[in-house]
Amino acid sequence: MMYLAYQTQADLMDPLRFGAHMARRMLSTPLMAAFSTPGTRHLAAAYEMVERAALSHGRPPFGIASTPVGNRELEVTEESVYRLPFGTLLHFKKDADVPQPRVLVVAPMSGHFATLLAGTVRTLLPDHDVYITDWHNARDVSLEHGPFAFDDYVEHVIKFLEWMGPGAHLVAVCQPCVQALVAAAVMAQEDNPAQPRSMTLMAGPIDCRINPTKVNQLAQSKPIEWFERNLISKVPMGFEGAGRRVYPGFVQLSAFVSMNLGRHMKAHFELYENLANGETEKAETAKAFYDEYFAVLDLAAEFYLETVQYVFQDYRLPKGELTYRGNPIDFGAIRRTALLTVEGERDDICSLGQTVAAQEICSRLRPHRKRHHMQPGVGHYGVFSGRKWAGQVYPLVRNHILASD
């Protein structure tokens, strides 16, 4: 009933938002603009805030039209090269003069689309041939395609690497650091020729026993049956995935927003003021961020529940109890894949120590093939986006990939 109630409320709000949209357009016509007053500008700003009061359930565009390579500006096109029911291997194609290291960016499946990493991709593109895991919204996947669980995520990563062929590199951000590490180990155990040459794990929950955050504490505070009973809902009629059990993206977004409610309220008040005062550039920056932030993706219930249980409650990976398709995983099999782990000093989602734990887990990887970096002064998102990512973290990632290529 939770999802049905949400969708009903969203549908009932559509006419109000459409009315606000039409009213704002009327106030922005040349004739009305000629008689603009502070009152009409505030009214137009209020209409736009009402118009924007909705979530999106479709993937936004990455918005990467070109990238500098050497002294040239190359056109970039998004190319879907390999499609599976729950995810697409997306290639950022460009016509570079020389071959570049092929990199698979493994995006989180945590309530947002892969476009959350658009800045990460934009930074990688000048020096790399970039692919990304473009996860599909579970509410748009028909029941005929079956479930999507923890092992299925790992299998997708393996299949994508196999499609790319030998010699690729792996960059995982946040939650999928666990699945990326599992994929690398499984491929190493099987001596898969497509096992990655290097692996970069950024701000990922490899061992959540270390310095537990509020996120970790919440996962530990309830049994897995509570999560299933209170957070899982069925997709209502009218969607391709009707009847599929999901962890709705709007529930995850609500949790994210509640963690920093004051900051988000302040940001929306400032957006209103910027719109009313005609500060277009500031307003567009805020709108671009929230257009992405409020684009939500539903997770298949199996994947969500198993991730909570395996990673955040049972700690199966660091305890050596994690399996893949029922078989034990030997992380000591990773010997050819160079490892870089990256953490943020102020990360309150995946705290210091949780990602670097991968260094000890990859016990047979020679010391010169392992490296760790702690980035001072950044929180979770600053590890893979923003100024310090581009200027301080990325050069280390680039050198790590180059040294392993």
CSV table of C-alpha atoms in Angstrom, one decimal:
chain,number,residue,atom,x,y,z
A,1,MET,CA,0.0,0.0,0.0
A,2,MET,CA,3.0,2.4,0.6
A,3,TYR,CA,3.9,2.6,-3.1
A,4,LEU,CA,0.2,2.9,-4.2
A,5,ALA,CA,-0.3,5.7,-1.7
A,6,TYR,CA,2.8,7.6,-2.9
A,7,GLN,CA,1.8,7.2,-6.6
A,8,THR,CA,-1.8,8.3,-5.9
A,9,GLN,CA,-0.5,11.4,-4.1
A,10,ALA,CA,1.9,12.2,-7.0
A,11,ASP,CA,-0.9,11.8,-9.6
A,12,LEU,CA,-3.2,14.1,-7.6
A,13,MET,CA,-0.5,16.7,-7.5
A,14,ASP,CA,0.1,16.7,-11.2
A,15,PRO,CA,-2.8,19.2,-12.1
A,16,LEU,CA,-1.6,21.6,-9.4
A,17,ARG,CA,2.0,21.5,-10.7
A,18,PHE,CA,0.7,21.9,-14.3
A,19,GLY,CA,-1.3,24.9,-13.2
A,20,ALA,CA,1.7,26.5,-11.5
A,21,HIS,CA,3.7,25.9,-14.7
A,22,MET,CA,1.2,27.7,-16.8
A,23,ALA,CA,0.9,30.6,-14.4
A,24,ARG,CA,4.7,31.0,-14.3
A,25,ARG,CA,4.8,31.0,-18.1
A,26,MET,CA,2.2,33.7,-18.2
A,27,LEU,CA,4.2,35.8,-15.8
A,28,SER,CA,7.3,35.4,-18.0
A,29,THR,CA,5.8,36.6,-21.3
A,30,PRO,CA,7.3,39.7,-22.7
A,31,LEU,CA,4.2,41.8,-21.9
A,32,MET,CA,4.1,40.7,-18.3
A,33,ALA,CA,7.8,41.1,-17.9
A,34,ALA,CA,7.6,44.7,-19.0
A,35,PHE,CA,5.4,45.4,-15.9
A,36,SER,CA,7.4,43.2,-13.6
A,37,THR,CA,7.5,44.2,-9.9
A,38,PRO,CA,9.1,42.6,-6.8
A,39,GLY,CA,5.6,41.1,-6.1
A,40,THR,CA,5.2,39.4,-9.4
A,41,ARG,CA,8.8,38.1,-9.3
A,42,HIS,CA,8.1,36.5,-5.9
A,43,LEU,CA,4.9,35.1,-7.2
A,44,ALA,CA,6.7,33.6,-10.3
A,45,ALA,CA,9.3,32.1,-7.9
A,46,ALA,CA,6.6,30.6,-5.8
A,47,TYR,CA,4.9,29.1,-8.8
A,48,GLU,CA,8.2,27.6,-10.0
A,49,MET,CA,8.8,26.0,-6.5
A,50,VAL,CA,5.4,24.4,-6.7
A,51,GLU,CA,6.1,23.2,-10.2
A,52,ARG,CA,9.4,21.6,-9.1
A,53,ALA,CA,7.8,19.9,-6.1
A,54,ALA,CA,8.0,16.4,-7.6
A,55,LEU,CA,10.3,13.4,-8.0
A,56,SER,CA,11.4,12.0,-11.3
A,57,HIS,CA,11.6,8.3,-12.0
A,58,GLY,CA,13.4,8.5,-15.3
A,59,ARG,CA,17.2,8.7,-15.8
A,60,PRO,CA,18.4,12.2,-16.5
A,61,PRO,CA,20.9,12.8,-19.3
A,62,PHE,CA,24.6,12.7,-18.4
A,63,GLY,CA,24.9,16.0,-20.3
A,64,ILE,CA,28.5,15.3,-21.5
A,65,ALA,CA,28.7,16.6,-25.1
A,66,SER,CA,32.4,16.9,-25.4
A,67,THR,CA,35.8,16.4,-23.6
A,68,PRO,CA,39.3,17.8,-24.1
A,69,VAL,CA,41.9,15.3,-25.3
A,70,GLY,CA,45.3,16.8,-25.8
A,71,ASN,CA,44.8,20.0,-27.7
A,72,ARG,CA,41.5,18.9,-29.2
A,73,GLU,CA,37.9,19.1,-28.1
A,74,LEU,CA,36.3,15.8,-29.0
A,75,GLU,CA,32.6,15.1,-29.3
A,76,VAL,CA,31.2,12.5,-26.8
A,77,THR,CA,28.2,10.3,-27.6
A,78,GLU,CA,26.4,7.9,-25.2
A,79,GLU,CA,26.3,4.4,-26.8
A,80,SER,CA,24.4,1.5,-25.3
A,81,VAL,CA,26.7,-1.4,-26.2
A,82,TYR,CA,25.4,-4.3,-24.1
A,83,ARG,CA,21.9,-4.4,-22.5
A,84,LEU,CA,20.7,-6.8,-19.8
A,85,PRO,CA,17.3,-6.6,-18.1
A,86,PHE,CA,18.5,-4.8,-15.1
A,87,GLY,CA,21.4,-2.8,-16.5
A,88,THR,CA,23.0,-1.5,-19.6
A,89,LEU,CA,26.8,-1.1,-20.3
A,90,LEU,CA,27.0,2.5,-21.5
A,91,HIS,CA,30.0,3.7,-23.5
A,92,PHE,CA,31.0,7.3,-23.7
A,93,LYS,CA,32.3,7.1,-27.2
A,94,LYS,CA,34.8,9.6,-28.6
A,95,ASP,CA,37.3,9.6,-31.5
A,96,ALA,CA,40.7,9.8,-29.8
A,97,ASP,CA,43.9,9.7,-31.8
A,98,VAL,CA,45.5,7.0,-29.6
A,99,PRO,CA,44.1,4.1,-27.6
A,100,GLN,CA,43.3,5.0,-24.0
A,101,PRO,CA,42.9,2.7,-21.0
A,102,ARG,CA,39.4,1.2,-20.9
A,103,VAL,CA,37.6,1.9,-17.6
A,104,LEU,CA,34.4,0.4,-16.2
A,105,VAL,CA,32.8,2.7,-13.7
A,106,VAL,CA,30.6,0.7,-11.4
A,107,ALA,CA,27.8,3.0,-10.2
A,108,PRO,CA,25.9,2.6,-7.0
A,109,MET,CA,22.4,1.1,-7.0
A,110,SER,CA,21.2,3.1,-4.0
A,111,GLY,CA,18.2,5.0,-5.0
A,112,HIS,CA,19.7,7.2,-7.7
A,113,PHE,CA,20.6,6.7,-11.3
A,114,ALA,CA,24.2,6.4,-12.6
A,115,THR,CA,24.1,10.0,-13.7
A,116,LEU,CA,24.9,10.8,-10.1
A,117,LEU,CA,28.5,10.1,-11.3
A,118,ALA,CA,28.4,12.4,-14.3
A,119,GLY,CA,31.1,14.6,-12.7
A,120,THR,CA,33.2,11.5,-12.1
A,121,VAL,CA,32.9,10.4,-15.7
A,122,ARG,CA,33.6,13.9,-17.0
A,123,THR,CA,36.9,14.0,-15.1
A,124,LEU,CA,37.9,10.5,-16.3
A,125,LEU,CA,37.1,11.1,-20.0
A,126,PRO,CA,40.1,13.1,-21.2
A,127,ASP,CA,42.5,10.3,-20.3
A,128,HIS,CA,40.3,7.1,-20.5
A,129,ASP,CA,37.9,5.2,-22.7
A,130,VAL,CA,35.0,5.2,-20.2
A,131,TYR,CA,32.1,2.8,-19.7
A,132,ILE,CA,29.5,2.8,-16.9
A,133,THR,CA,27.0,0.5,-15.4
A,134,ASP,CA,23.7,2.2,-16.2
A,135,TRP,CA,21.3,0.5,-13.8
A,136,HIS,CA,17.6,0.3,-14.8
A,137,ASN,CA,14.7,1.4,-12.6
A,138,ALA,CA,13.3,-1.8,-11.1
A,139,ARG,CA,9.7,-0.6,-11.5
A,140,ASP,CA,10.3,-0.6,-15.3
A,141,VAL,CA,11.5,-4.2,-15.4
A,142,SER,CA,8.8,-6.8,-16.1
A,143,LEU,CA,8.3,-9.7,-13.7
A,144,GLU,CA,9.1,-12.1,-16.6
A,145,HIS,CA,12.8,-11.2,-16.1
A,146,GLY,CA,12.8,-12.7,-12.6
A,147,PRO,CA,14.5,-11.4,-9.5
A,148,PHE,CA,17.7,-9.3,-9.2
A,149,ALA,CA,19.7,-10.2,-6.1
A,150,PHE,CA,23.2,-9.6,-4.8
A,151,ASP,CA,24.8,-12.3,-6.9
A,152,ASP,CA,23.0,-11.0,-10.0
A,153,TYR,CA,24.7,-7.6,-9.5
A,154,VAL,CA,28.1,-9.3,-9.3
A,155,GLU,CA,27.2,-11.3,-12.5
A,156,HIS,CA,26.3,-8.1,-14.3
A,157,VAL,CA,29.7,-6.6,-13.5
A,158,ILE,CA,31.5,-9.8,-14.7
A,159,LYS,CA,29.5,-9.9,-17.9
A,160,PHE,CA,30.2,-6.2,-18.6
A,161,LEU,CA,34.0,-6.8,-18.1
A,162,GLU,CA,33.8,-9.8,-20.3
A,163,TRP,CA,32.1,-7.8,-23.0
A,164,MET,CA,34.9,-5.1,-22.7
A,165,GLY,CA,37.5,-7.8,-23.0
A,166,PRO,CA,40.9,-8.4,-21.4
A,167,GLY,CA,42.9,-5.3,-20.1
A,168,ALA,CA,40.0,-3.2,-18.7
A,169,HIS,CA,40.2,-1.4,-15.4
A,170,LEU,CA,37.5,-1.2,-12.6
A,171,VAL,CA,36.5,1.9,-10.7
A,172,ALA,CA,33.7,1.3,-8.1
A,173,VAL,CA,32.1,4.1,-6.1
A,174,CYS,CA,30.4,3.6,-2.7
A,175,GLN,CA,28.0,0.7,-2.2
A,176,PRO,CA,29.2,-1.5,-5.2
A,177,CYS,CA,32.8,-1.6,-3.9
A,178,VAL,CA,31.7,-4.8,-2.3
A,179,GLN,CA,30.3,-6.3,-5.5
A,180,ALA,CA,33.3,-5.1,-7.5
A,181,LEU,CA,35.7,-6.8,-5.1
A,182,VAL,CA,33.6,-10.0,-5.3
A,183,ALA,CA,33.6,-9.9,-9.1
A,184,ALA,CA,37.4,-9.4,-9.2
A,185,ALA,CA,37.9,-12.4,-6.9
A,186,VAL,CA,35.5,-14.7,-8.7
A,187,MET,CA,37.1,-13.8,-12.1
A,188,ALA,CA,40.6,-14.4,-10.5
A,189,GLN,CA,39.5,-17.8,-9.1
A,190,GLU,CA,38.3,-18.8,-12.6
A,191,ASP,CA,41.4,-17.4,-14.3
A,192,ASN,CA,39.0,-15.3,-16.4
A,193,PRO,CA,41.0,-13.5,-19.1
A,194,ALA,CA,38.8,-10.4,-18.6
A,195,GLN,CA,39.7,-9.9,-15.0
A,196,PRO,CA,40.6,-6.2,-14.5
A,197,ARG,CA,44.1,-5.0,-14.6
A,198,SER,CA,43.4,-2.6,-11.8
A,199,MET,CA,40.6,-1.9,-9.3
A,200,THR,CA,39.9,1.4,-7.6
A,201,LEU,CA,37.5,1.2,-4.6
A,202,MET,CA,36.2,4.6,-3.5
A,203,ALA,CA,34.3,5.2,-0.2
A,204,GLY,CA,32.8,1.7,-0.1
A,205,PRO,CA,31.5,-0.4,2.9
A,206,ILE,CA,34.0,-3.3,2.7
A,207,ASP,CA,34.1,-3.7,6.5
A,208,CYS,CA,31.3,-1.9,8.3
A,209,ARG,CA,32.5,-3.1,11.7
A,210,ILE,CA,35.1,-0.3,11.6
A,211,ASN,CA,34.0,3.1,12.9
A,212,PRO,CA,30.3,2.5,12.4
A,213,THR,CA,28.3,5.5,11.1
A,214,LYS,CA,24.6,6.3,11.6
A,215,VAL,CA,23.9,4.3,8.4
A,216,ASN,CA,25.6,1.3,9.9
A,217,GLN,CA,23.9,1.7,13.2
A,218,LEU,CA,20.5,1.9,11.6
A,219,ALA,CA,21.1,-1.3,9.7
A,220,GLN,CA,22.1,-3.0,13.0
A,221,SER,CA,19.2,-1.6,15.0
A,222,LYS,CA,16.5,-3.8,13.3
A,223,PRO,CA,16.3,-7.4,12.2
A,224,ILE,CA,16.2,-8.0,8.4
A,225,GLU,CA,12.5,-9.0,8.8
A,226,TRP,CA,11.7,-5.4,9.9
A,227,PHE,CA,13.3,-4.0,6.8
A,228,GLU,CA,11.3,-6.4,4.6
A,229,ARG,CA,8.1,-5.6,6.4
A,230,ASN,CA,8.4,-1.8,6.6
A,231,LEU,CA,10.4,-0.8,3.6
A,232,ILE,CA,9.5,-3.2,0.8
A,233,SER,CA,6.5,-2.5,-1.4
A,234,LYS,CA,5.0,-3.7,-4.7
A,235,VAL,CA,5.1,-1.6,-7.8
A,236,PRO,CA,1.5,-0.6,-8.5
A,237,MET,CA,-0.4,-1.1,-11.8
A,238,GLY,CA,0.4,1.1,-14.7
A,239,PHE,CA,4.2,0.3,-14.9
A,240,GLU,CA,6.1,-2.3,-16.7
A,241,GLY,CA,7.2,-3.9,-13.5
A,242,ALA,CA,3.8,-3.9,-11.8
A,243,GLY,CA,3.8,-6.5,-9.0
A,244,ARG,CA,7.6,-6.5,-8.5
A,245,ARG,CA,8.7,-6.2,-4.9
A,246,VAL,CA,11.0,-3.1,-4.6
A,247,TYR,CA,12.7,-0.8,-2.1
A,248,PRO,CA,11.2,2.4,-3.5
A,249,GLY,CA,13.6,5.2,-4.5
A,250,PHE,CA,11.4,7.8,-2.8
A,251,VAL,CA,11.9,6.0,0.5
A,252,GLN,CA,15.7,6.0,0.1
A,253,LEU,CA,15.6,9.7,-0.8
A,254,SER,CA,13.5,10.5,2.3
A,255,ALA,CA,16.2,8.8,4.4
A,256,PHE,CA,19.0,10.8,2.7
A,257,VAL,CA,17.1,14.1,3.1
A,258,SER,CA,16.2,13.5,6.7
A,259,MET,CA,19.9,13.1,7.5
A,260,ASN,CA,20.5,16.7,6.5
A,261,LEU,CA,17.0,18.2,6.6
A,262,GLY,CA,18.1,21.6,7.7
A,263,ARG,CA,20.7,21.9,4.9
A,264,HIS,CA,18.1,21.0,2.2
A,265,MET,CA,15.5,23.4,3.6
A,266,LYS,CA,18.0,26.2,3.5
A,267,ALA,CA,19.0,25.3,0.0
A,268,HIS,CA,15.4,25.5,-1.2
A,269,PHE,CA,14.8,28.8,0.6
A,270,GLU,CA,17.9,30.2,-1.1
A,271,LEU,CA,16.7,28.9,-4.5
A,272,TYR,CA,13.4,30.7,-4.0
A,273,GLU,CA,15.3,33.9,-3.1
A,274,ASN,CA,17.6,33.5,-6.2
A,275,LEU,CA,14.6,33.0,-8.5
A,276,ALA,CA,12.8,36.0,-7.0
A,277,ASN,CA,15.9,38.3,-7.2
A,278,GLY,CA,16.7,37.2,-10.8
A,279,GLU,CA,20.0,35.6,-9.8
A,280,THR,CA,19.8,33.1,-12.7
A,281,GLU,CA,23.2,31.5,-12.5
A,282,LYS,CA,22.9,30.6,-8.8
A,283,ALA,CA,19.4,29.3,-9.4
A,284,GLU,CA,20.4,27.2,-12.3
A,285,THR,CA,23.2,25.6,-10.3
A,286,ALA,CA,20.8,24.6,-7.5
A,287,LYS,CA,18.2,23.4,-9.9
A,288,ALA,CA,20.7,21.2,-11.7
A,289,PHE,CA,21.8,19.6,-8.5
A,290,TYR,CA,18.2,18.9,-7.3
A,291,ASP,CA,17.1,17.7,-10.7
A,292,GLU,CA,19.6,14.9,-10.3
A,293,TYR,CA,19.1,14.4,-6.6
A,294,PHE,CA,15.3,14.1,-7.0
A,295,ALA,CA,15.6,11.6,-9.8
A,296,VAL,CA,15.0,8.3,-8.0
A,297,LEU,CA,15.4,4.7,-8.9
A,298,ASP,CA,13.7,1.7,-7.3
A,299,LEU,CA,15.8,-1.2,-6.1
A,300,ALA,CA,14.8,-4.8,-6.5
A,301,ALA,CA,13.8,-6.1,-3.1
A,302,GLU,CA,16.1,-9.1,-3.3
A,303,PHE,CA,19.2,-6.9,-3.9
A,304,TYR,CA,18.3,-4.4,-1.2
A,305,LEU,CA,17.6,-6.9,1.5
A,306,GLU,CA,20.6,-9.1,0.8
A,307,THR,CA,22.9,-6.1,0.7
A,308,VAL,CA,21.6,-4.9,4.1
A,309,GLN,CA,22.0,-8.4,5.5
A,310,TYR,CA,25.3,-9.5,4.0
A,311,VAL,CA,27.2,-6.2,4.1
A,312,PHE,CA,25.7,-4.2,7.0
A,313,GLN,CA,24.4,-6.8,9.4
A,314,ASP,CA,26.4,-10.1,9.0
A,315,TYR,CA,29.7,-8.6,7.7
A,316,ARG,CA,30.1,-11.6,5.5
A,317,LEU,CA,32.9,-10.3,3.3
A,318,PRO,CA,35.5,-9.4,6.0
A,319,LYS,CA,34.5,-12.5,8.0
A,320,GLY,CA,35.2,-14.7,5.0
A,321,GLU,CA,31.6,-16.0,4.9
A,322,LEU,CA,30.4,-14.4,1.6
A,323,THR,CA,29.7,-16.8,-1.2
A,324,TYR,CA,28.9,-16.4,-4.9
A,325,ARG,CA,26.3,-18.7,-6.4
A,326,GLY,CA,26.7,-20.9,-3.3
A,327,ASN,CA,30.5,-21.3,-3.7
A,328,PRO,CA,33.1,-19.9,-1.3
A,329,ILE,CA,35.0,-16.8,-2.5
A,330,ASP,CA,38.8,-16.8,-2.2
A,331,PHE,CA,39.9,-13.1,-2.2
A,332,GLY,CA,43.5,-14.4,-2.0
A,333,ALA,CA,43.1,-15.4,-5.7
A,334,ILE,CA,43.4,-11.7,-6.6
A,335,ARG,CA,47.1,-11.5,-7.6
A,336,ARG,CA,47.1,-9.6,-11.0
A,337,THR,CA,44.6,-6.8,-10.3
A,338,ALA,CA,46.4,-3.8,-8.7
A,339,LEU,CA,44.3,-2.2,-5.9
A,340,LEU,CA,43.8,1.4,-4.9
A,341,THR,CA,41.4,2.3,-2.0
A,342,VAL,CA,40.3,5.9,-1.4
A,343,GLU,CA,38.5,7.3,1.7
A,344,GLY,CA,37.3,10.8,2.7
A,345,GLU,CA,38.4,12.2,6.1
A,346,ARG,CA,34.9,13.5,6.9
A,347,ASP,CA,32.8,10.7,5.3
A,348,ASP,CA,29.7,10.2,7.5
A,349,ILE,CA,28.3,7.4,5.3
A,350,CYS,CA,31.3,5.2,4.8
A,351,SER,CA,33.8,6.1,7.5
A,352,LEU,CA,37.6,5.9,7.7
A,353,GLY,CA,38.8,2.3,7.8
A,354,GLN,CA,35.9,0.7,6.1
A,355,THR,CA,37.3,0.8,2.5
A,356,VAL,CA,41.0,0.3,3.3
A,357,ALA,CA,40.0,-3.0,4.8
A,358,ALA,CA,40.1,-4.4,1.2
A,359,GLN,CA,43.9,-4.1,1.4
A,360,GLU,CA,44.1,-6.8,4.1
A,361,ILE,CA,41.4,-8.9,2.5
A,362,CYS,CA,43.4,-9.1,-0.8
A,363,SER,CA,46.0,-10.9,1.2
A,364,ARG,CA,48.1,-12.4,-1.6
A,365,LEU,CA,48.4,-9.2,-3.6
A,366,ARG,CA,52.0,-8.0,-3.5
A,367,PRO,CA,52.6,-4.8,-1.5
A,368,HIS,CA,53.8,-2.8,-4.5
A,369,ARG,CA,50.4,-3.5,-6.2
A,370,LYS,CA,48.4,-2.0,-3.3
A,371,ARG,CA,47.9,1.6,-2.4
A,372,HIS,CA,45.6,3.6,-0.1
A,373,HIS,CA,44.7,7.3,-0.1
A,374,MET,CA,42.9,9.3,2.6
A,375,GLN,CA,41.6,12.6,1.2
A,376,PRO,CA,41.6,15.3,3.8
A,377,GLY,CA,38.7,17.7,4.1
A,378,VAL,CA,36.1,15.9,2.1
A,379,GLY,CA,32.9,14.0,3.0
A,380,HIS,CA,31.4,11.1,1.1
A,381,TYR,CA,30.6,12.8,-2.2
A,382,GLY,CA,33.8,14.8,-2.2
A,383,VAL,CA,35.8,11.5,-2.7
A,384,PHE,CA,34.4,11.2,-6.2
A,385,SER,CA,33.0,14.6,-7.2
A,386,GLY,CA,33.9,18.2,-6.9
A,387,ARG,CA,37.1,20.3,-6.9
A,388,LYS,CA,39.2,18.1,-4.6
A,389,TRP,CA,38.2,14.9,-6.4
A,390,ALA,CA,39.3,16.5,-9.7
A,391,GLY,CA,42.5,18.1,-8.4
A,392,GLN,CA,43.8,15.7,-5.8
A,393,VAL,CA,42.1,12.3,-5.9
A,394,TYR,CA,41.8,11.8,-9.6
A,395,PRO,CA,45.5,12.3,-10.4
A,396,LEU,CA,46.2,9.3,-8.1
A,397,VAL,CA,43.5,7.2,-9.8
A,398,ARG,CA,44.9,8.1,-13.2
A,399,ASN,CA,48.4,7.2,-12.3
A,400,HIS,CA,47.2,3.9,-10.7
A,401,ILE,CA,45.4,3.0,-13.9
A,402,LEU,CA,48.3,4.1,-16.1
A,403,ALA,CA,50.9,2.1,-14.1
A,404,SER,CA,48.7,-1.0,-14.4
A,405,ASP,CA,47.8,-0.7,-18.1
